[in-house]
Tab-separated table of C-alpha atoms in Angstrom:
chain	number	residue	atom	x	y	z
A	1	UNK	CA	20.573	-10.533	8.710
A	2	UNK	CA	21.056	-7.870	5.822
A	3	UNK	CA	21.979	-4.376	7.260
A	4	UNK	CA	18.802	-3.102	5.412
A	5	UNK	CA	16.885	-5.094	8.259
A	6	UNK	CA	17.710	-1.753	10.398
A	7	UNK	CA	15.692	0.573	8.155
A	8	UNK	CA	12.963	-0.911	10.265
A	9	UNK	CA	14.290	1.178	13.139
A	10	UNK	CA	13.681	4.505	11.355
A	11	UNK	CA	10.125	3.125	10.336
A	12	UNK	CA	9.000	2.378	14.174
A	13	UNK	CA	10.619	5.546	15.589
A	14	UNK	CA	8.925	7.936	12.834
A	15	UNK	CA	5.397	6.022	12.860
A	16	UNK	CA	5.458	7.005	17.117
A	17	UNK	CA	3.675	10.156	15.947
A	18	UNK	CA	0.782	10.790	13.775
A	19	UNK	CA	1.294	14.663	13.253
A	20	UNK	CA	-2.146	14.965	11.373
A	21	UNK	CA	-4.071	13.642	14.329
A	22	UNK	CA	-2.439	15.075	16.906
A	23	UNK	CA	-0.979	11.902	18.528
A	24	UNK	CA	2.369	10.750	19.834
A	25	UNK	CA	2.869	7.445	21.559
A	26	UNK	CA	6.691	8.620	22.468
A	27	UNK	CA	5.547	9.817	26.050
A	28	UNK	CA	7.675	7.710	28.434
A	29	UNK	CA	11.226	6.118	28.978
A	30	UNK	CA	9.179	2.639	28.477
A	31	UNK	CA	8.410	3.329	25.082
A	32	UNK	CA	12.180	4.227	24.326
A	33	UNK	CA	12.901	0.920	25.517
A	34	UNK	CA	10.233	-0.653	23.519
A	35	UNK	CA	11.325	0.189	20.271
A	36	UNK	CA	14.536	-1.515	20.697
A	37	UNK	CA	12.869	-4.987	20.301
A	38	UNK	CA	12.691	-7.353	23.121
A	39	UNK	CA	15.553	-8.581	24.472
A	40	UNK	CA	18.081	-5.556	23.954
A	41	UNK	CA	20.660	-5.036	25.943
A	42	UNK	CA	21.035	-1.704	24.739
A	43	UNK	CA	17.736	-0.602	26.187
A	44	UNK	CA	18.668	-1.130	29.220
A	45	UNK	CA	20.636	2.318	28.719
A	46	UNK	CA	17.361	4.224	28.275
A	47	UNK	CA	16.708	7.000	30.433
A	48	UNK	CA	13.799	9.640	31.174
A	49	UNK	CA	16.387	12.260	28.914
A	50	UNK	CA	16.187	10.076	25.860
A	51	UNK	CA	12.198	10.691	25.658
A	52	UNK	CA	13.018	14.201	24.057
A	53	UNK	CA	16.194	13.015	22.344
A	54	UNK	CA	14.488	10.445	20.421
A	55	UNK	CA	11.621	12.936	19.382
A	56	UNK	CA	14.337	14.847	18.148
A	57	UNK	CA	15.846	12.510	15.766
A	58	UNK	CA	12.503	11.229	14.899
A	59	UNK	CA	11.641	14.529	13.293
A	60	UNK	CA	14.700	14.408	11.560
A	61	UNK	CA	14.169	11.041	10.529
A	62	UNK	CA	10.530	11.995	9.184
A	63	UNK	CA	12.156	14.579	7.179
A	64	UNK	CA	14.310	12.176	5.101
A	65	UNK	CA	10.774	10.450	4.257
A	66	UNK	CA	8.716	13.561	3.548
A	67	UNK	CA	11.698	14.634	1.289
A	68	UNK	CA	11.558	11.254	-0.510
A	69	UNK	CA	7.607	11.035	-0.936
A	70	UNK	CA	7.787	14.590	-2.317
A	71	UNK	CA	10.269	13.289	-4.987
A	72	UNK	CA	13.598	15.264	-3.837
A	73	UNK	CA	16.274	12.377	-3.928
A	74	UNK	CA	18.941	14.694	-3.025
A	75	UNK	CA	17.375	16.301	-0.327
A	76	UNK	CA	16.154	13.122	1.070
A	77	UNK	CA	20.175	11.821	0.668
A	78	UNK	CA	21.740	14.837	2.625
A	79	UNK	CA	19.177	14.649	5.754
A	80	UNK	CA	20.281	11.357	6.191
A	81	UNK	CA	24.235	11.928	5.455
A	82	UNK	CA	23.687	14.327	8.252
A	83	UNK	CA	22.349	11.744	10.539
A	84	UNK	CA	25.039	9.332	9.473
A	85	UNK	CA	27.669	11.526	10.348
A	86	UNK	CA	26.333	12.417	13.466
A	87	UNK	CA	25.561	9.231	14.425
A	88	UNK	CA	28.371	6.688	13.381
A	89	UNK	CA	28.727	2.795	13.752
A	90	UNK	CA	30.971	-0.046	13.753
A	91	UNK	CA	29.872	-2.675	11.687
A	92	UNK	CA	31.127	-6.161	12.812
A	93	UNK	CA	30.997	-9.556	11.376
A	94	UNK	CA	28.325	-11.737	13.923
A	95	UNK	CA	27.721	-14.926	14.368
A	96	UNK	CA	25.155	-15.142	17.368
A	97	UNK	CA	24.359	-18.445	18.407
A	98	UNK	CA	23.131	-20.140	15.028
A	99	UNK	CA	24.876	-22.897	13.363
A	100	UNK	CA	24.802	-24.769	10.038
A	101	UNK	CA	24.719	-28.080	9.228
A	102	UNK	CA	28.523	-28.414	9.659
A	103	UNK	CA	28.322	-26.537	13.255
A	104	UNK	CA	29.787	-23.377	12.336
A	105	UNK	CA	28.256	-20.104	12.871
A	106	UNK	CA	26.428	-18.445	10.010
A	107	UNK	CA	28.072	-15.141	9.318
A	108	UNK	CA	26.501	-12.001	8.580
A	109	UNK	CA	27.340	-8.251	9.036
A	110	UNK	CA	25.818	-6.911	12.214
A	111	UNK	CA	26.035	-2.904	13.325
A	112	UNK	CA	27.553	-2.430	16.694
A	113	UNK	CA	27.953	0.801	18.609
A	114	UNK	CA	29.242	2.300	21.235
A	115	UNK	CA	26.973	5.117	22.104
A	116	UNK	CA	27.013	7.441	25.120
A	117	UNK	CA	23.332	7.112	25.495
A	118	UNK	CA	20.393	5.250	23.832
A	119	UNK	CA	19.358	7.829	21.506
A	120	UNK	CA	22.822	7.833	19.901
A	121	UNK	CA	22.587	3.726	19.265
A	122	UNK	CA	19.217	4.029	18.064
A	123	UNK	CA	19.806	6.988	15.631
A	124	UNK	CA	22.827	5.093	14.511
A	125	UNK	CA	21.287	2.088	13.420
A	126	UNK	CA	18.050	3.333	12.379
A	127	UNK	CA	20.262	6.008	10.056
A	128	UNK	CA	22.475	3.134	8.826
A	129	UNK	CA	19.742	0.996	7.805
A	130	UNK	CA	17.628	3.133	6.245
A	131	UNK	CA	20.684	4.161	3.925
A	132	UNK	CA	21.556	0.721	3.256
A	133	UNK	CA	17.725	0.622	2.079
A	134	UNK	CA	18.027	3.422	0.108
A	135	UNK	CA	21.170	2.781	-1.777
A	136	UNK	CA	19.618	-1.096	-2.330
A	137	UNK	CA	16.364	-0.212	-3.048
A	138	UNK	CA	16.092	3.505	-4.175
A	139	UNK	CA	14.878	6.609	-2.722
A	140	UNK	CA	11.628	6.424	-3.850
A	141	UNK	CA	11.018	3.149	-1.769
A	142	UNK	CA	10.570	5.317	1.059
A	143	UNK	CA	7.164	6.681	1.516
A	144	UNK	CA	4.346	8.034	3.663
A	145	UNK	CA	1.259	6.515	4.043
A	146	UNK	CA	-1.523	8.444	1.411
A	147	UNK	CA	-4.373	7.382	3.240
A	148	UNK	CA	-4.591	10.686	5.147
A	149	UNK	CA	-4.769	11.966	7.839
A	150	UNK	CA	-2.436	8.946	8.354
A	151	UNK	CA	1.103	9.618	6.761
A	152	UNK	CA	2.796	7.150	8.494
A	153	UNK	CA	5.934	5.941	6.819
A	154	UNK	CA	6.568	2.506	5.046
A	155	UNK	CA	9.360	1.212	2.984
A	156	UNK	CA	8.439	-0.206	-0.388
A	157	UNK	CA	9.515	-3.739	-1.007
A	158	UNK	CA	6.981	-4.599	-3.734
A	159	UNK	CA	8.247	-5.971	-6.844
A	160	UNK	CA	6.607	-3.119	-9.027
A	161	UNK	CA	7.070	-0.187	-6.797
A	162	UNK	CA	3.511	0.203	-6.425
A	163	UNK	CA	2.960	0.787	-2.411
A	164	UNK	CA	0.719	3.601	-1.385
A	165	UNK	CA	-0.273	2.898	1.999
A	166	UNK	CA	1.512	1.774	5.316
A	167	UNK	CA	-0.953	-1.088	6.030
A	168	UNK	CA	-3.835	-3.082	4.342
A	169	UNK	CA	-5.825	-0.942	7.201
A	170	UNK	CA	-5.087	2.278	5.357
A	171	UNK	CA	-5.205	0.912	1.879
A	172	UNK	CA	-8.755	-0.800	2.843
A	173	UNK	CA	-10.181	2.543	4.011
A	174	UNK	CA	-8.579	4.930	1.256
A	175	UNK	CA	-10.365	2.099	-1.448
A	176	UNK	CA	-13.502	2.863	0.419
A	177	UNK	CA	-13.303	6.621	0.588
A	178	UNK	CA	-12.392	6.241	-3.413
A	179	UNK	CA	-15.610	4.348	-3.808
A	180	UNK	CA	-17.693	6.187	-1.958
A	181	UNK	CA	-17.032	9.840	-3.802
A	182	UNK	CA	-17.076	7.777	-7.272
A	183	UNK	CA	-20.858	7.153	-6.281
A	184	UNK	CA	-21.522	10.446	-4.878
A	185	UNK	CA	-19.939	11.871	-8.390
A	186	UNK	CA	-22.325	9.783	-10.016
A	187	UNK	CA	-25.500	10.566	-7.997
A	188	UNK	CA	-24.665	14.132	-8.469
A	189	UNK	CA	-24.450	13.782	-12.037
A	190	UNK	CA	-27.465	11.703	-12.486
A	191	UNK	CA	-29.359	14.862	-10.321
A	192	UNK	CA	-27.833	17.035	-12.865
A	193	UNK	CA	-28.562	15.329	-15.950
A	194	UNK	CA	-32.548	14.785	-14.271
A	195	UNK	CA	-32.821	18.525	-13.996
A	196	UNK	CA	-31.880	19.036	-17.005
A	197	UNK	CA	-33.857	16.756	-18.851
A	198	UNK	CA	-36.846	18.548	-16.704
A	199	UNK	CA	-35.900	21.840	-17.800
A	200	UNK	CA	-35.836	20.736	-21.582
A	201	UNK	CA	-38.923	19.608	-21.252
A	202	UNK	CA	-40.575	22.383	-19.341
A	203	UNK	CA	-39.310	24.630	-22.428
A	204	UNK	CA	-40.378	22.423	-25.105
A	205	UNK	CA	-44.037	22.349	-23.260
A	206	UNK	CA	-43.816	26.096	-23.340
A	207	UNK	CA	-42.894	26.468	-26.762
A	208	UNK	CA	-45.522	24.162	-27.923
A	209	UNK	CA	-48.737	26.440	-26.305
């Protein structure tokens, strides 16, 4: 498992809130546990107190995406570094239960944490994963959806760095809105041209008399 995989932890947490819509799904300890994923032993450490702590970390992670999205590369890195310092992890080699054809473990790097609470564990993994993604692919690969008012976070893994939306749904909605806007503009221009032609004809007719 590549360490950049853990960057999804950051995206999942950031997207529990839609500020422009006034929506926040991070309202209970059950939601906190769901963020860890099914079968996670770390999720069992979560308590009601982690709801507030998770929200605080979410705000800081969103700030990283906002800085990256605005092109402020240095600020994005500084904000992420502050999270890494506050929530350290211990990398270790892991094989889990997977075996290759020779019966040997498929070794890979794994992030082991020994936090005092569930928030610290999740924040450490999310920050480290985002850091690996940033250094591997570039700051410009961290984005916020352009389909307003969505603004969900996403990680651009396209080959030509062309991603602009968090999902196909938002991309479709934005394209439809752009199409309708073009049609309205064309209609307005047509109406304006028609009015101008009518005015010119009236002026010509008046002059002939």
